[in-house]
C-alpha positions as YAML, in Angstrom:
chain: A
units: angstrom
residues:
- id: 1
  name: MET
  ca: [-10.16, -9.90, -4.55]
- id: 2
  name: GLY
  ca: [-11.52, -6.33, -4.66]
- id: 3
  name: LYS
  ca: [-8.91, -3.64, -4.40]
- id: 4
  name: LYS
  ca: [-9.01, -0.87, -1.81]
- id: 5
  name: LYS
  ca: [-9.14, 2.79, -2.70]
- id: 6
  name: SER
  ca: [-6.44, 5.04, -1.27]
- id: 7
  name: ALA
  ca: [-8.96, 7.47, 0.23]
- id: 8
  name: PRO
  ca: [-11.42, 5.47, 2.34]
- id: 9
  name: GLN
  ca: [-14.48, 7.28, 3.65]
- id: 10
  name: THR
  ca: [-13.50, 6.53, 7.25]
- id: 11
  name: LYS
  ca: [-10.46, 8.72, 7.91]
- id: 12
  name: ASP
  ca: [-10.13, 8.02, 11.63]
- id: 13
  name: PRO
  ca: [-8.85, 4.46, 12.20]
- id: 14
  name: ASP
  ca: [-10.60, 4.42, 15.58]
- id: 15
  name: ASP
  ca: [-13.95, 5.45, 14.05]
- id: 16
  name: LYS
  ca: [-16.45, 2.65, 14.71]
- id: 17
  name: LYS
  ca: [-19.00, 3.84, 12.11]
- id: 18
  name: GLY
  ca: [-17.35, 1.78, 9.36]
- id: 19
  name: LYS
  ca: [-17.83, -1.94, 8.89]
- id: 20
  name: GLY
  ca: [-15.52, -2.58, 11.84]
- id: 21
  name: LYS
  ca: [-13.18, -4.80, 9.83]
- id: 22
  name: LEU
  ca: [-9.96, -3.10, 10.91]
- id: 23
  name: LYS
  ca: [-8.92, -2.87, 14.52]
- id: 24
  name: PRO
  ca: [-6.81, 0.13, 15.53]
- id: 25
  name: ALA
  ca: [-3.12, -0.55, 15.02]
- id: 26
  name: ASN
  ca: [0.07, 1.26, 15.99]
- id: 27
  name: SER
  ca: [2.29, -0.50, 13.47]
- id: 28
  name: ILE
  ca: [1.94, -2.24, 10.15]
- id: 29
  name: LEU
  ca: [4.06, -4.61, 8.08]
- id: 30
  name: VAL
  ca: [4.10, -2.72, 4.81]
- id: 31
  name: ARG
  ca: [5.32, -3.14, 1.23]
- id: 32
  name: HIS
  ca: [5.24, -0.55, -1.52]
- id: 33
  name: ILE
  ca: [6.17, 0.16, -5.09]
- id: 34
  name: LEU
  ca: [7.58, 3.66, -5.59]
- id: 35
  name: CYS
  ca: [7.94, 5.35, -8.97]
- id: 36
  name: GLU
  ca: [8.76, 8.98, -9.65]
- id: 37
  name: LYS
  ca: [6.83, 8.99, -12.94]
- id: 38
  name: HIS
  ca: [3.06, 8.45, -13.10]
- id: 39
  name: ALA
  ca: [3.34, 6.45, -16.36]
- id: 40
  name: LYS
  ca: [5.73, 3.96, -14.73]
- id: 41
  name: ILE
  ca: [3.54, 3.39, -11.65]
- id: 42
  name: MET
  ca: [0.58, 2.79, -13.97]
- id: 43
  name: GLU
  ca: [2.60, 0.09, -15.79]
- id: 44
  name: ALA
  ca: [3.17, -1.55, -12.40]
- id: 45
  name: MET
  ca: [-0.54, -1.22, -11.58]
- id: 46
  name: LYS
  ca: [-1.43, -2.92, -14.87]
- id: 47
  name: GLU
  ca: [0.77, -5.92, -14.02]
- id: 48
  name: LEU
  ca: [-0.89, -6.22, -10.61]
- id: 49
  name: LYS
  ca: [-4.44, -5.82, -11.90]
- id: 50
  name: GLU
  ca: [-4.53, -7.44, -15.31]
- id: 51
  name: GLU
  ca: [-1.63, -9.86, -15.30]
- id: 52
  name: LYS
  ca: [-1.96, -10.89, -11.62]
- id: 53
  name: VAL
  ca: [1.82, -10.77, -11.07]
- id: 54
  name: PRO
  ca: [2.69, -11.14, -7.33]
- id: 55
  name: PHE
  ca: [3.23, -7.80, -5.57]
- id: 56
  name: ASN
  ca: [6.85, -8.54, -4.59]
- id: 57
  name: LYS
  ca: [7.77, -9.38, -8.21]
- id: 58
  name: VAL
  ca: [6.21, -6.16, -9.51]
- id: 59
  name: ALA
  ca: [8.08, -4.23, -6.79]
- id: 60
  name: GLU
  ca: [11.38, -5.82, -7.82]
- id: 61
  name: LYS
  ca: [10.76, -4.82, -11.44]
- id: 62
  name: TYR
  ca: [9.40, -1.28, -11.01]
- id: 63
  name: SER
  ca: [10.19, 0.19, -7.59]
- id: 64
  name: GLU
  ca: [12.79, 2.95, -7.45]
- id: 65
  name: ASP
  ca: [13.11, 2.73, -3.67]
- id: 66
  name: LYS
  ca: [15.85, 1.11, -1.62]
- id: 67
  name: ALA
  ca: [13.22, -1.46, -0.61]
- id: 68
  name: LYS
  ca: [13.36, -2.76, -4.18]
- id: 69
  name: ALA
  ca: [13.80, -6.34, -2.94]
- id: 70
  name: GLY
  ca: [10.11, -7.15, -2.88]
- id: 71
  name: GLY
  ca: [9.11, -3.66, -1.77]
- id: 72
  name: SER
  ca: [9.26, -4.53, 1.93]
- id: 73
  name: LEU
  ca: [9.65, -1.63, 4.35]
- id: 74
  name: GLY
  ca: [9.28, -3.94, 7.37]
- id: 75
  name: TRP
  ca: [7.25, -2.94, 10.42]
- id: 76
  name: MET
  ca: [6.47, 0.78, 10.39]
- id: 77
  name: ASN
  ca: [5.05, 2.70, 13.35]
- id: 78
  name: ARG
  ca: [2.28, 5.26, 13.14]
- id: 79
  name: GLY
  ca: [3.93, 8.68, 12.85]
- id: 80
  name: SER
  ca: [7.02, 7.42, 11.01]
- id: 81
  name: MET
  ca: [5.56, 7.78, 7.50]
- id: 82
  name: VAL
  ca: [4.54, 10.70, 5.28]
- id: 83
  name: GLY
  ca: [0.92, 11.74, 5.98]
- id: 84
  name: THR
  ca: [-0.83, 10.58, 2.80]
- id: 85
  name: PHE
  ca: [1.22, 7.36, 2.70]
- id: 86
  name: GLN
  ca: [0.42, 6.63, 6.36]
- id: 87
  name: ASP
  ca: [-3.30, 7.37, 5.97]
- id: 88
  name: ALA
  ca: [-3.57, 5.04, 2.98]
- id: 89
  name: ALA
  ca: [-1.44, 2.29, 4.54]
- id: 90
  name: PHE
  ca: [-3.32, 2.19, 7.85]
- id: 91
  name: ALA
  ca: [-6.65, 2.03, 5.96]
- id: 92
  name: LEU
  ca: [-5.68, -1.20, 4.16]
- id: 93
  name: GLU
  ca: [-6.60, -4.68, 5.32]
- id: 94
  name: PRO
  ca: [-3.70, -7.13, 5.58]
- id: 95
  name: SER
  ca: [-3.17, -9.33, 2.54]
- id: 96
  name: THR
  ca: [-0.52, -11.46, 0.83]
- id: 97
  name: VAL
  ca: [1.82, -10.74, -2.09]
- id: 98
  name: THR
  ca: [0.00, -13.33, -4.21]
- id: 99
  name: SER
  ca: [-3.47, -11.92, -3.45]
- id: 100
  name: PRO
  ca: [-2.80, -8.31, -2.42]
- id: 101
  name: ASN
  ca: [-5.17, -5.54, -1.35]
- id: 102
  name: TYR
  ca: [-3.41, -2.37, -2.46]
- id: 103
  name: THR
  ca: [-3.98, 1.32, -2.96]
- id: 104
  name: ASP
  ca: [-5.76, 2.02, -6.23]
- id: 105
  name: PRO
  ca: [-5.21, 4.66, -7.48]
- id: 106
  name: PRO
  ca: [-1.58, 5.06, -6.41]
- id: 107
  name: VAL
  ca: [-0.84, 7.47, -3.56]
- id: 108
  name: LYS
  ca: [1.09, 10.65, -4.44]
- id: 109
  name: THR
  ca: [3.71, 11.96, -2.01]
- id: 110
  name: ASN
  ca: [6.72, 14.24, -2.37]
- id: 111
  name: PHE
  ca: [8.74, 11.07, -3.14]
- id: 112
  name: GLY
  ca: [6.59, 10.06, -6.11]
- id: 113
  name: TYR
  ca: [3.73, 7.62, -6.63]
- id: 114
  name: HIS
  ca: [3.21, 4.61, -4.35]
- id: 115
  name: ILE
  ca: [1.22, 1.41, -4.60]
- id: 116
  name: ILE
  ca: [0.97, 0.23, -1.00]
- id: 117
  name: MET
  ca: [-0.02, -3.09, 0.54]
- id: 118
  name: VAL
  ca: [-0.03, -4.25, 4.17]
- id: 119
  name: GLU
  ca: [0.86, -7.77, 5.32]
- id: 120
  name: GLY
  ca: [0.24, -7.38, 9.05]
- id: 121
  name: ARG
  ca: [-1.07, -5.07, 11.78]
- id: 122
  name: LYS
  ca: [-0.32, -4.82, 15.49]
...
């Protein structure tokens, strides 16, 4: 139930010094909530944290991205995402929309603020 931070201490996904929970992956099944304004992304974060609303429902309500339908971006390959988004996404353990592990605090990119979760790795 604990949430992941967006800047884990282990930056290299192949680094074995960590707890060894995550195996190296080349692609991830990712969802996100994107908001241009910090205040709006924090409203979304509050619904996830305090009200326990499923991730896909919060994405439908708040996300300003074309992936608004549940926030799904589908399978994304390493190298196809913006640096800070990719680093945060590949550091997350897979979870479900009803019990998500997500980036907290939100990740800032040139597109805005993202709350990211991962459903699968391969």
